[in-house]
Each structure stands twice: as C-alpha cells, then as structure tokens.
Coordinates of N, CA and C in Angstrom, one line a residue:
M14 N 74.1 83.5 152.3 CA 75.7 83.5 152.4 C 75.4 82.6 151.4
A15 N 75.1 81.8 150.6 CA 75.6 81.0 149.7 C 75.8 81.4 148.6
D16 N 74.5 82.2 148.0 CA 74.2 82.5 146.6 C 75.7 83.4 146.8
K17 N 75.6 84.4 147.8 CA 77.6 85.5 147.3 C 78.5 84.7 147.6
T18 N 78.5 83.3 148.4 CA 79.8 83.3 148.0 C 80.2 82.6 146.4
D19 N 79.4 81.8 146.2 CA 78.8 81.3 144.8 C 79.0 82.3 143.8
R20 N 78.4 83.7 143.8 CA 78.2 85.0 142.9 C 80.4 85.5 142.3
R21 N 80.6 85.9 144.0 CA 82.9 85.7 144.0 C 82.7 84.8 143.3
V22 N 82.8 83.3 143.3 CA 83.6 82.1 142.8 C 83.1 82.9 141.2
R23 N 82.2 82.5 140.8 CA 81.8 82.8 139.4 C 82.9 83.6 138.8
S24 N 82.5 84.7 139.7 CA 83.6 86.4 138.6 C 84.8 85.9 139.1
G25 N 85.8 84.8 139.6 CA 86.6 85.0 139.4 C 87.3 84.9 141.0
G26 N 87.0 85.7 141.7 CA 87.1 86.1 143.7 C 87.5 84.4 144.1
G27 N 87.9 84.3 145.1 CA 88.4 84.1 145.7 C 87.8 83.2 146.7
A28 N 87.6 82.7 147.5 CA 86.7 82.7 148.8 C 86.7 84.2 149.8
A29 N 85.7 84.0 150.6 CA 85.2 85.1 151.6 C 86.7 86.3 151.7
G30 N 86.9 87.2 151.4 CA 88.4 87.5 152.7 C 90.0 87.7 151.7
A31 N 89.6 86.4 150.4 CA 91.2 86.5 149.9 C 90.7 87.0 148.5
P32 N 92.2 87.8 148.2 CA 92.5 88.5 146.8 C 92.3 87.9 145.8
A33 N 92.5 88.5 144.7 CA 91.7 87.4 144.0 C 93.5 87.7 142.9
A34 N 93.8 86.2 142.0 CA 95.1 86.0 141.0 C 95.5 87.3 140.3
T35 N 96.6 87.1 140.8 CA 96.8 88.7 139.7 C 97.0 87.8 138.3
P36 N 96.6 88.6 137.5 CA 96.7 88.6 136.3 C 97.6 88.4 134.7
P37 N 98.4 87.5 134.6 CA 99.7 87.2 134.2 C 99.5 88.7 133.3
R38 N 101.0 88.9 133.1 CA 101.7 89.2 131.8 C 101.5 88.8 130.7
R39 N 100.7 90.7 129.6 CA 100.4 90.0 129.0 C 101.4 88.9 128.0
A40 N 101.3 88.2 126.9 CA 102.7 88.2 126.1 C 103.6 89.0 124.4
D41 N 101.9 89.9 124.6 CA 102.9 91.1 124.1 C 104.1 91.7 124.8
A42 N 103.9 92.1 125.9 CA 104.3 93.0 126.6 C 105.7 91.7 127.0
E43 N 105.6 90.6 126.9 CA 106.9 89.3 127.8 C 107.6 89.7 126.5
R44 N 107.6 90.1 125.1 CA 107.5 89.8 124.2 C 108.6 91.4 123.8
T45 N 107.9 92.6 124.0 CA 108.4 93.7 124.1 C 109.5 93.9 125.1
I46 N 110.0 94.2 125.6 CA 110.2 93.0 127.1 C 111.9 92.2 126.7
S47 N 111.4 91.1 125.6 CA 112.6 90.4 125.8 C 113.3 91.3 124.7
A48 N 112.7 92.5 123.7 CA 113.5 92.3 121.6 C 113.8 94.2 123.2
I49 N 113.8 93.7 123.8 CA 114.9 95.9 124.9 C 116.3 95.8 125.4
L50 N 115.6 93.5 125.6 CA 116.8 93.0 126.4 C 118.2 92.6 124.9
D51 N 117.1 91.8 124.0 CA 118.3 91.8 123.0 C 118.8 92.4 122.7
A52 N 117.9 93.5 122.0 CA 118.6 95.5 121.7 C 119.2 95.7 122.7
A53 N 119.8 96.0 123.8 CA 120.7 96.4 125.1 C 122.1 95.1 125.0
L54 N 121.4 93.7 124.8 CA 123.4 93.4 124.6 C 123.4 93.3 123.0
R55 N 123.4 94.0 121.8 CA 123.7 94.2 121.0 C 124.4 95.0 121.0
C56 N 123.4 96.5 121.7 CA 124.4 98.4 121.5 C 125.5 97.7 123.1
F57 N 125.6 97.1 123.5 CA 126.4 96.8 124.9 C 127.7 96.1 123.6
A58 N 127.8 95.1 123.6 CA 128.8 94.9 122.0 C 129.4 96.3 121.2
T59 N 128.3 97.0 120.9 CA 129.5 97.8 120.4 C 130.0 98.8 121.2
S60 N 129.4 98.8 122.4 CA 129.9 100.0 123.0 C 128.7 100.1 125.1
P61 N 130.0 99.7 126.4 CA 129.3 99.4 126.8 C 128.9 100.8 127.5
D62 N 128.6 101.4 126.8 CA 128.0 103.0 127.1 C 127.1 103.4 126.3
A63 N 126.7 102.5 126.3 CA 125.5 102.8 125.0 C 124.1 103.0 126.2
T64 N 123.4 104.0 125.3 CA 122.5 105.2 126.5 C 121.0 104.2 126.4
V65 N 120.2 104.6 127.1 CA 118.1 103.6 126.6 C 118.0 104.9 124.8
T66 N 118.8 105.7 124.3 CA 118.3 105.7 123.9 C 118.4 104.8 122.2
Q67 N 119.6 104.3 122.3 CA 120.0 103.5 121.0 C 119.4 102.8 121.7
I68 N 119.2 102.6 123.1 CA 118.4 100.7 123.6 C 117.1 101.2 122.6
A69 N 116.5 102.2 123.1 CA 115.0 102.2 122.2 C 114.7 101.3 121.1
K70 N 116.0 102.1 120.4 CA 116.3 103.0 118.7 C 116.2 101.7 118.3
A71 N 117.5 100.1 118.8 CA 117.8 99.3 117.7 C 116.1 98.5 118.6
A72 N 115.8 99.1 118.8 CA 115.3 97.9 120.1 C 113.4 98.1 119.1
G73 N 113.4 99.5 118.3 CA 111.9 99.6 117.9 C 111.5 100.4 117.9
V74 N 111.7 100.6 119.4 CA 110.6 101.3 119.9 C 110.8 103.0 120.4
G75 N 109.8 103.8 121.3 CA 110.3 104.7 121.7 C 110.2 104.0 123.5
R76 N 111.2 105.6 123.7 CA 112.0 105.6 125.6 C 110.7 105.3 126.1
V77 N 109.5 105.8 125.8 CA 108.7 105.7 126.1 C 108.3 104.4 126.7
T78 N 108.1 103.3 125.9 CA 108.6 102.3 126.1 C 109.0 101.5 127.3
V79 N 110.2 101.6 126.5 CA 111.4 101.1 127.2 C 111.4 101.4 128.8
Y80 N 110.6 102.5 129.3 CA 111.3 103.8 130.9 C 109.4 103.2 131.2
G81 N 108.6 102.0 130.8 CA 107.0 101.7 130.7 C 107.4 100.3 131.2
H82 N 109.4 99.9 130.5 CA 109.0 98.2 131.9 C 110.6 98.4 132.4
F83 N 111.2 99.4 132.2 CA 112.5 99.9 132.8 C 112.3 100.7 133.9
D84 N 113.3 101.2 135.0 CA 112.6 102.6 135.0 C 114.5 103.1 135.5
S85 N 115.0 102.8 134.7 CA 116.1 103.5 134.6 C 117.9 102.9 133.2
L86 N 118.8 102.8 133.6 CA 119.4 102.0 132.4 C 119.3 101.1 133.4
E87 N 120.6 101.4 134.1 CA 120.8 100.6 135.7 C 119.8 99.4 135.7
A88 N 118.3 99.1 136.2 CA 118.0 98.4 135.7 C 117.6 97.4 134.2
I89 N 117.7 97.6 133.2 CA 118.2 97.2 132.2 C 119.3 96.2 132.4
V90 N 119.8 97.1 132.4 CA 121.9 96.2 132.6 C 121.4 94.5 134.1
D91 N 120.7 95.4 134.7 CA 120.2 94.5 136.0 C 119.8 93.1 135.6
A92 N 118.6 93.8 134.7 CA 118.1 92.0 133.8 C 118.4 91.2 132.9
L93 N 119.5 92.4 132.0 CA 120.1 91.6 131.3 C 121.6 90.6 131.3
L94 N 122.1 90.8 132.6 CA 122.7 90.5 133.2 C 121.9 88.7 133.7
T95 N 121.4 89.2 134.8 CA 120.3 88.0 135.8 C 119.8 87.4 134.4
R96 N 119.0 87.9 132.9 CA 118.1 86.4 132.3 C 120.3 85.7 131.9
S97 N 121.3 86.9 131.3 CA 122.1 85.7 130.5 C 122.4 84.8 131.4
L98 N 122.9 85.6 132.9 CA 123.3 84.2 134.3 C 122.2 83.6 134.0
A99 N 120.8 83.3 134.2 CA 120.3 82.2 134.1 C 120.3 81.6 133.1
E100 N 120.0 82.1 131.4 CA 120.5 81.2 130.2 C 122.1 79.8 130.9
T101 N 122.9 80.9 131.5 CA 124.1 79.9 131.3 C 124.3 78.7 132.4
D102 N 122.7 79.5 133.7 CA 123.1 78.3 135.2 C 122.3 76.7 133.6
A103 N 121.1 77.1 133.5 CA 120.9 76.3 132.1 C 121.4 75.6 131.1
A104 N 122.5 76.2 130.9 CA 123.1 75.2 129.8 C 124.5 74.3 131.2
F105 N 124.9 75.2 132.1 CA 125.5 74.4 133.4 C 124.3 72.9 134.2
G106 N 123.4 73.3 134.2 CA 122.7 72.5 134.2 C 122.2 71.2 133.6
E107 N 122.5 71.1 132.4 CA 122.6 70.0 131.5 C 123.8 68.6 131.3
L108 N 124.7 69.5 131.9 CA 125.9 68.9 131.9 C 125.7 68.1 133.0
D109 N 126.4 65.7 133.1 CA 126.3 65.4 134.5 C 127.7 66.4 135.0
L110 N 127.5 66.3 135.7 CA 129.6 67.4 136.7 C 128.8 66.2 137.7
D111 N 128.8 65.5 137.4 CA 129.4 64.4 139.5 C 129.4 63.2 138.5
A112 N 129.7 62.6 136.7 CA 130.1 61.9 136.5 C 131.4 61.9 136.2
G113 N 132.5 60.4 136.5 CA 133.8 61.4 135.7 C 135.2 61.5 136.8
P114 N 136.0 62.0 136.4 CA 136.9 62.9 137.5 C 136.2 64.6 137.5
A115 N 136.5 65.1 138.9 CA 135.8 66.2 138.9 C 136.6 67.4 138.0
A116 N 138.1 66.6 137.7 CA 139.2 67.8 136.9 C 138.5 67.9 134.9
E117 N 137.6 66.9 134.9 CA 136.7 66.5 133.4 C 135.6 67.3 133.8
A118 N 134.3 66.7 134.2 CA 134.2 68.3 135.2 C 134.0 70.1 134.8
V119 N 135.2 70.0 135.4 CA 136.0 71.1 135.1 C 135.8 71.0 134.4
N120 N 136.3 70.2 133.2 CA 136.1 71.5 131.9 C 135.2 71.5 130.3
R121 N 134.4 70.6 131.0 CA 133.2 70.0 130.1 C 132.7 71.7 130.3
L122 N 132.3 72.4 132.4 CA 131.6 73.9 132.5 C 132.7 74.6 131.4
L123 N 133.6 74.5 131.8 CA 134.1 75.7 131.5 C 134.5 75.6 129.2
H124 N 133.5 74.8 128.4 CA 133.6 74.7 127.2 C 132.4 74.0 126.8
S125 N 130.9 74.6 128.3 CA 129.7 74.2 127.9 C 129.1 75.9 127.1
R126 N 128.2 75.8 126.8 CA 127.7 77.2 126.0 C 127.4 77.9 126.6
W127 N 128.2 78.0 127.6 CA 128.0 80.1 128.6 C 128.9 80.9 128.1
A128 N 129.2 82.0 128.3 CA 128.9 83.1 128.4 C 130.6 84.5 127.1
L129 N 131.2 82.6 127.6 CA 132.3 83.1 126.4 C 132.2 83.5 124.8
G130 N 132.2 84.7 124.5 CA 131.6 85.3 123.4 C 130.4 86.1 123.4
R131 N 129.7 85.4 123.7 CA 128.2 84.9 123.3 C 127.3 86.6 124.4
Y132 N 127.9 87.3 125.5 CA 127.8 87.8 125.5 C 128.4 89.6 125.7
R133 N 129.0 89.4 124.3 CA 130.1 90.4 124.0 C 129.7 91.6 124.8
G134 N 130.8 92.5 126.0 CA 129.7 94.3 126.4 C 129.0 93.5 127.7
L135 N 128.4 92.4 127.7 CA 127.7 92.9 129.2 C 128.5 92.8 130.6
F136 N 129.6 92.3 130.1 CA 129.9 92.2 131.3 C 130.7 93.6 132.2
E137 N 131.3 94.6 131.2 CA 132.1 95.5 131.2 C 130.8 97.1 131.0
A138 N 129.7 96.2 130.8 CA 129.0 97.5 130.7 C 128.5 97.3 132.8
A139 N 127.8 95.0 132.5 CA 127.3 95.4 134.1 C 128.4 96.5 135.5
T140 N 129.9 95.9 135.0 CA 130.5 96.5 136.3 C 130.7 97.5 136.5
R141 N 130.1 98.2 135.2 CA 130.2 100.4 134.5 C 129.4 101.2 135.9
H142 N 127.7 99.8 136.0 CA 126.2 100.4 135.9 C 126.0 99.3 137.6
L143 N 125.8 99.0 137.4 CA 125.8 98.1 139.0 C 127.4 97.7 139.3
G144 N 128.1 97.9 139.7 CA 128.9 97.9 140.4 C 129.5 96.6 140.5
P145 N 131.2 96.4 140.8 CA 132.2 94.5 140.9 C 131.6 93.8 142.1
E146 N 130.8 94.3 143.4 CA 130.6 94.1 143.9 C 129.5 92.9 143.8
K147 N 127.8 93.8 143.4 CA 126.7 93.8 142.9 C 126.8 92.1 141.4
V148 N 127.8 92.4 140.8 CA 127.6 91.7 139.5 C 128.1 90.1 140.3
R149 N 129.1 90.6 140.7 CA 130.1 89.0 141.6 C 128.8 88.6 142.5
R150 N 127.7 89.6 143.9 CA 126.2 88.8 144.2 C 125.6 87.6 142.4
L151 N 125.2 88.3 141.6 CA 124.6 87.7 141.1 C 125.2 86.7 140.0
H152 N 126.9 86.2 140.3 CA 127.0 85.3 139.1 C 127.1 83.8 140.5
D153 N 126.4 84.7 141.6 CA 126.3 83.6 142.5 C 125.8 81.3 142.4
R154 N 125.3 81.9 142.1 CA 123.9 80.6 141.9 C 124.3 80.5 140.8
V155 N 125.6 80.9 139.4 CA 126.5 80.3 138.4 C 127.8 79.7 138.6
F156 N 127.7 79.8 140.2 CA 129.7 79.7 140.2 C 129.4 78.1 141.7
A157 N 128.0 79.1 142.4 CA 128.1 78.0 143.0 C 128.3 76.0 142.1
R158 N 128.3 76.0 140.9 CA 127.5 74.7 140.8 C 129.3 74.6 140.5
I159 N 130.1 75.3 140.0 CA 132.0 75.2 139.8 C 132.2 74.8 140.9
E160 N 132.0 75.1 142.5 CA 131.8 75.4 143.3 C 131.3 73.8 143.5
A161 N 131.0 73.4 143.9 CA 130.4 72.2 143.7 C 131.0 70.8 143.5
V162 N 132.2 71.4 142.2 CA 133.0 70.3 141.6 C 134.6 70.0 142.0
I163 N 134.0 71.8 142.3 CA 135.8 72.4 142.3 C 136.3 71.0 144.4
V164 N 134.9 71.2 145.1 CA 134.4 70.7 146.4 C 134.9 69.1 145.9
R165 N 134.0 68.2 145.1 CA 133.7 67.4 144.8 C 135.6 66.9 144.6
G166 N 136.6 67.8 143.9 CA 137.8 66.9 143.5 C 139.0 67.6 144.5
R167 N 138.0 68.3 145.5 CA 139.0 68.5 146.7 C 138.6 66.8 147.9
E168 N 137.2 66.5 148.0 CA 137.5 65.8 148.7 C 137.7 63.9 148.5
D169 N 138.3 63.3 146.9 CA 138.9 62.9 146.3 C 140.3 63.3 145.9
G170 N 140.2 64.3 146.7 CA 142.2 63.9 146.2 C 142.7 64.8 145.2
E171 N 141.6 65.6 143.8 CA 142.3 65.8 142.4 C 142.6 67.0 143.2
F172 N 142.0 67.3 143.9 CA 142.3 69.0 143.5 C 143.4 69.8 145.2
R173 N 143.9 70.5 145.4 CA 144.0 71.2 146.6 C 143.7 71.9 147.5
T174 N 144.4 71.3 148.6 CA 143.6 71.6 149.1 C 144.7 72.7 150.5
D175 N 145.2 73.3 150.1 CA 146.5 73.5 151.1 C 146.3 75.3 151.1
L176 N 144.6 75.5 149.8 CA 144.0 77.2 149.6 C 143.1 76.7 150.1
P177 N 142.5 77.9 151.3 CA 141.3 78.1 151.3 C 140.4 77.9 150.3
L178 N 139.2 77.4 150.4 CA 138.3 77.3 149.0 C 137.7 78.4 148.8
P179 N 137.7 79.6 149.5 CA 137.0 80.6 148.8 C 138.2 81.8 148.6
W180 N 139.8 81.3 148.4 CA 140.4 81.7 147.9 C 140.2 81.4 145.7
L181 N 140.2 80.0 146.3 CA 140.3 79.3 145.0 C 138.7 80.1 144.7
M182 N 137.5 80.0 144.5 CA 136.8 80.2 143.8 C 136.7 82.0 143.4
T183 N 137.2 82.5 143.8 CA 138.0 84.1 143.8 C 138.9 83.6 142.5
S184 N 139.5 83.1 143.0 CA 140.5 83.2 141.2 C 139.8 82.7 140.1
V185 N 139.3 82.1 140.5 CA 138.0 81.5 139.7 C 137.6 81.7 139.0
Y186 N 136.6 82.8 139.6 CA 136.1 84.2 139.1 C 137.4 85.5 138.5
A187 N 137.5 85.7 138.0 CA 138.6 86.2 138.3 C 139.5 86.2 137.1
L188 N 140.1 84.3 137.3 CA 140.2 83.9 135.7 C 138.8 84.4 134.2
A189 N 137.7 83.5 135.4 CA 136.3 83.7 134.2 C 136.3 84.3 133.4
H190 N 136.4 85.7 133.8 CA 136.5 87.2 133.7 C 137.4 87.7 132.6
A191 N 138.7 87.1 133.0 CA 139.6 87.2 132.9 C 139.2 87.3 131.0
A192 N 138.9 86.5 130.8 CA 139.3 85.3 129.6 C 137.7 86.0 129.0
V193 N 136.7 86.7 129.4 CA 135.5 86.9 128.6 C 136.3 88.5 128.1
V194 N 137.3 89.0 128.8 CA 137.8 90.9 128.4 C 138.5 90.8 127.5
E195 N 139.9 89.7 127.2 CA 139.9 88.9 126.6 C 138.8 88.7 124.5
V196 N 138.3 88.2 124.9 CA 137.4 87.2 124.7 C 136.0 88.5 123.0
D197 N 135.4 89.8 124.8 CA 134.8 90.5 124.4 C 135.5 92.0 123.6
A198 N 137.7 91.7 123.3 CA 138.0 92.8 123.7 C 138.4 92.2 121.4
G199 N 138.6 91.3 120.7 CA 138.8 90.1 120.0 C 140.7 89.5 120.2
R200 N 140.9 90.1 121.6 CA 142.6 89.5 121.1 C 142.7 87.5 121.4
M201 N 141.0 87.9 121.6 CA 141.7 85.5 121.0 C 139.9 85.2 121.0
A202 N 140.2 84.2 120.3 CA 138.9 83.3 119.9 C 138.5 82.6 121.3
P203 N 136.5 83.0 121.0 CA 136.2 81.2 122.3 C 136.3 80.8 122.7
E204 N 137.4 79.6 121.8 CA 137.2 78.1 122.0 C 138.9 78.3 122.5
R205 N 139.5 79.1 122.6 CA 141.0 79.2 122.4 C 140.6 79.6 124.1
A206 N 140.0 80.8 124.0 CA 140.2 81.2 125.6 C 139.7 80.0 126.4
A207 N 138.6 79.7 125.9 CA 138.3 78.1 126.8 C 138.9 77.2 127.3
D208 N 140.5 77.4 125.8 CA 140.9 76.0 125.9 C 141.8 76.1 127.0
L209 N 142.9 78.3 127.5 CA 143.4 78.7 127.8 C 143.0 78.6 129.9
L210 N 142.3 78.8 129.3 CA 141.3 79.1 130.4 C 141.4 77.3 131.9
S211 N 141.5 76.5 130.8 CA 140.9 74.8 131.5 C 141.8 74.5 132.6
V212 N 142.9 75.2 131.1 CA 144.4 74.9 132.0 C 145.0 75.2 132.4
T213 N 144.3 76.2 132.8 CA 145.4 77.4 134.2 C 144.0 76.9 134.9
L214 N 143.0 77.2 134.5 CA 142.5 76.7 136.2 C 142.8 75.1 136.8
L215 N 142.8 75.0 136.2 CA 142.9 72.8 136.3 C 145.0 72.6 136.7
G216 N 145.9 73.7 137.1 CA 147.1 74.0 137.0 C 146.1 74.1 138.0
L217 N 146.2 74.8 138.4 CA 145.8 76.3 139.7 C 145.1 74.9 140.7
L218 N 144.4 74.7 140.4 CA 143.4 73.5 141.1 C 143.8 72.0 141.7
R219 N 145.0 72.4 140.6 CA 146.2 71.2 141.2 C 147.3 71.2 142.1
G220 N 147.6 72.1 141.3 CA 148.7 73.0 142.7 C 150.1 72.7 141.7
R221 N 149.7 72.4 140.0 CA 151.1 72.1 139.2 C 150.7 73.2 138.4
L222 N 150.8 74.7 138.9 CA 151.5 75.9 138.5 C 152.7 76.1 137.6
S223 N 153.6 75.0 137.2 CA 155.0 75.1 135.3 C 155.1 74.3 135.4

C-alpha cells in the first residue's frame, strides 16, 4: 500500500482520493488574452460598437482564437472592464487615504492614475453590452475606497451629514462618469476634468454648492 501511495505522490498526485492540482494557464494563453483585451480597448476608443471581428483583427488573431478565450463580445467587455477597475483600484491603493483631511484625500483620489482618459470608450461600451446595473455593481470595490474617505470626512465634521450616504455615493458615481463621458468625447482634457470634478464633489460633500 505504501508503494502505491509513493507512486501517486511521485507522479504528481496528492494523497489517496485527492484530485491532482490544476496546472496554471500557459503563459502564451495569458499573452493572447492580454492582447485581445488591449485590442478591444483600442477598438472601443474608436467606437463602442466595435465587433469581435474588428477586435480579432486589431489583436492580430482570428475570430476562432478570440472565441477560444471569450464566448461572446459581452464576455470581452466584462473582462476588460474588470481589468480596468482592478488597475484603478491598485492606483487608489497606492495612496495614503488616511493622511490629512478627508477633502485632501478625495482630491488625491480624483487626480490619481485612474480612468479619466485612460479607458476611452470603455464605459459607453460596457453600459451598452452589460447594462448600467452590472456596470455599477462592478465598480463597487473601487467606490468602496471613496466611500471610506467620505465616511471619515463625515465623522470628522468635514463633510455634510444631512444627506444619506447612499445618495452621496450615487451622486459621486454619476458625476465621475459624467466627467469620463466628457473626456471620452474630447470635450475636456483629463486634467481639467479632474479639477472640475474635485471642485464639484467637494462642494457637494461640504454642502457649499454656490
């Protein structure tokens, strides 16, 4: 019995009855997926109605290869939005949001390396293909960081408490994506949009709207 168990361990299996570990995805597959998502982002920057055929051509692969990794255009958009939000969350995570007044932390968030101008066309494509409810839900982790700063500001007396927190967060989300739309449409430069967004949100949060 010991010999059989030893042979299982040496051949890559685990203990008796335990499944073998799943091998990691091959590096070339990861590179292909990354290339497809990069190509999709370039295509959506041109048109939110970009097709799988256009994305495959931009990635330098065939449609069969694309469908080997993503079963639909919606799956591509979902993966791309998820990746972009993870990058934004990582950028937010590099900031010290507990240092100084909450208003300064909000300003740092809005001027950090995030989505303004970086993911041109993605928000519109995601809203079309995934629906506004799913798009909002996918933003939950990123906006949790913003909410934590707003809560700190309310507790410290910096920010207003006469409006419900969920309504403030809804307003933050709407204003942030209005800024994204303006930048994506070329009507405003990213830095200018970040400046105006910061002034507008801080005016809302402080209760000074005029």
